[in-house]
Amino acid sequence: MSYLLKTKLSKIIGAAVTVLLFLFAFLSSLYFGQTAIVVEDIVQAFTRFNTSSINQVVVLEERLPRAVLGSVIGASLAIAGALMQALTGNPLASPSIFGINAGALFFVVLSITLFSFSSLVQIMWLALLGAAVAGLLVFLLGSIGRDGMTPIKVVLAGSAISALFLSMTQAMLVLDENGLQQVLFWLTGSISGRSLGMLYPILPFIVIAAAGAMFMGNALNVFATGEDVAKNLGQKTTLFKIGIGLIVIILAGSSVSIAGAIGFIGLVVPHITRGMFGPDYRWVIPLSAVLGASLLVSADVLARLLIMPQEIPVGIMTALIGTPFFIYIARYGLTKR
C-alpha cells in the first residue's frame, strides 16, 4: 500500500503535526461543553484553583478526567488494533476479534444483575476479568491443533467466544429487564461520568503493556514478512504471539472495563497511520497511539456538542465515524499491513 510521507524528514514533521493535533483535541475537550468557560478559567484552574469558581471546578473535576481517560483509552485501543492486525494478518481485525468486548460486557451484566454491584470501580474490575477470560479462551482455542495458533483459527475462535458471551448477556438481560437500563451505558460506550480514580489502579498495567508494544517495532516488522520467514530469521514466533496476545488483552480489556464497548478506534486508526507513515511498526505503534487518543477525545467533544444539553455516547460517535471507513476497507481491500 502506498503511503503519504516517504522520507524521514517528512515523517518527523508529520509526527510533530500529529502531536499538535492531539494537543488541540485535548485543549478543546477542556474548553467545549455545556458550561461556557473562557481560556482564563482553564489557566487559573491549573495555576490558582479556586473551589468557589464553578467554571474551574468543571474544568478539573469533569472535563480534565474525560480528556485524560479519552486519551488513554483511545491510545490503548489503537495500539491493540495495530497489534491484532499484525497478529492475524487481517486488515479488518480489531480487539473485538479476541472476544474482549463481549467478555467484558457479560461480566458487567453479571455483576449488576446477579451480584447487584453499584460501584463503578467494582464493575470495572469484573469487566477487566471478563475481558481477560474471553481473550485467554480465544487464545487457547486458536492454539489447538498441530499447526498451533494461526490467524484463521484466532478469527474463528474469537467469533465463537463473542457469540457465546453475547448470547449469555442477552439471556440475562431478558430475565432482568431492569438491568438493561443500568448496563446501557456500558453497551454503547462512554467516558462521561468516569473518574480518574477508575484509571489509577490499572494505569501501571496499561503503561507496561504500551511500553512493551513500543519496543516490539522491529520484531513486528520481521513478523509482518511472514511467520515462516520470521522463524528462519530466529524469531520465537510462539512466544512472540503470546506476548502480543497478552498486551492486547491488557490494553483493550482495560479500556472496555472503564468505558464500555467503544468500537472502530482499533480498526480505523492503524490504517490511517499506515496510510500516512507507511508499514514500519516503529512508526505505526507510537503514532497510532497519538492518533487514537486524538480521535477519541475529538469524538467525545463532538458527542457533547451536537445535541446540547444532551450527550451522545462516544461509542455511537466513533461508530458513525468508523463505519464508512470500514465499508471502504471491505470494498477496496486495503492491504493488511
Coordinates of C-alpha atoms in Angstrom, one line a residue, residues 11 34-35 43 45-46 80 90 103 112-113 125 145-146 165 203 215 230 252 257 259 268 291-292 304 311 316:
K11 CA 7.7 11.6 8.8
Q34 CA -22.5 22.7 28.1
T35 CA -21.0 25.1 30.6
V43 CA -5.4 28.6 33.1
A45 CA -7.8 26.1 37.3
F46 CA -4.3 24.8 37.0
A80 CA -4.3 -3.1 20.4
N90 CA -6.4 -9.4 8.7
G103 CA -16.5 -11.0 27.6
I112 CA -25.2 -5.8 38.0
T113 CA -28.0 -8.3 37.6
W125 CA -12.6 -4.9 37.9
G145 CA -4.1 -28.4 16.8
R146 CA -0.8 -29.4 15.2
F165 CA -20.8 -14.3 25.6
L203 CA -2.7 2.5 34.8
F215 CA 9.7 -1.9 21.8
A230 CA 10.4 -14.9 10.9
A252 CA -8.2 -3.5 25.2
S257 CA -13.6 -2.1 31.6
A259 CA -15.6 2.9 29.1
V268 CA -9.6 2.7 11.7
L291 CA -3.9 9.4 16.6
G292 CA -6.1 7.1 18.6
R304 CA -21.3 16.6 23.9
E311 CA -25.0 14.0 25.0
I316 CA -22.0 5.8 19.0

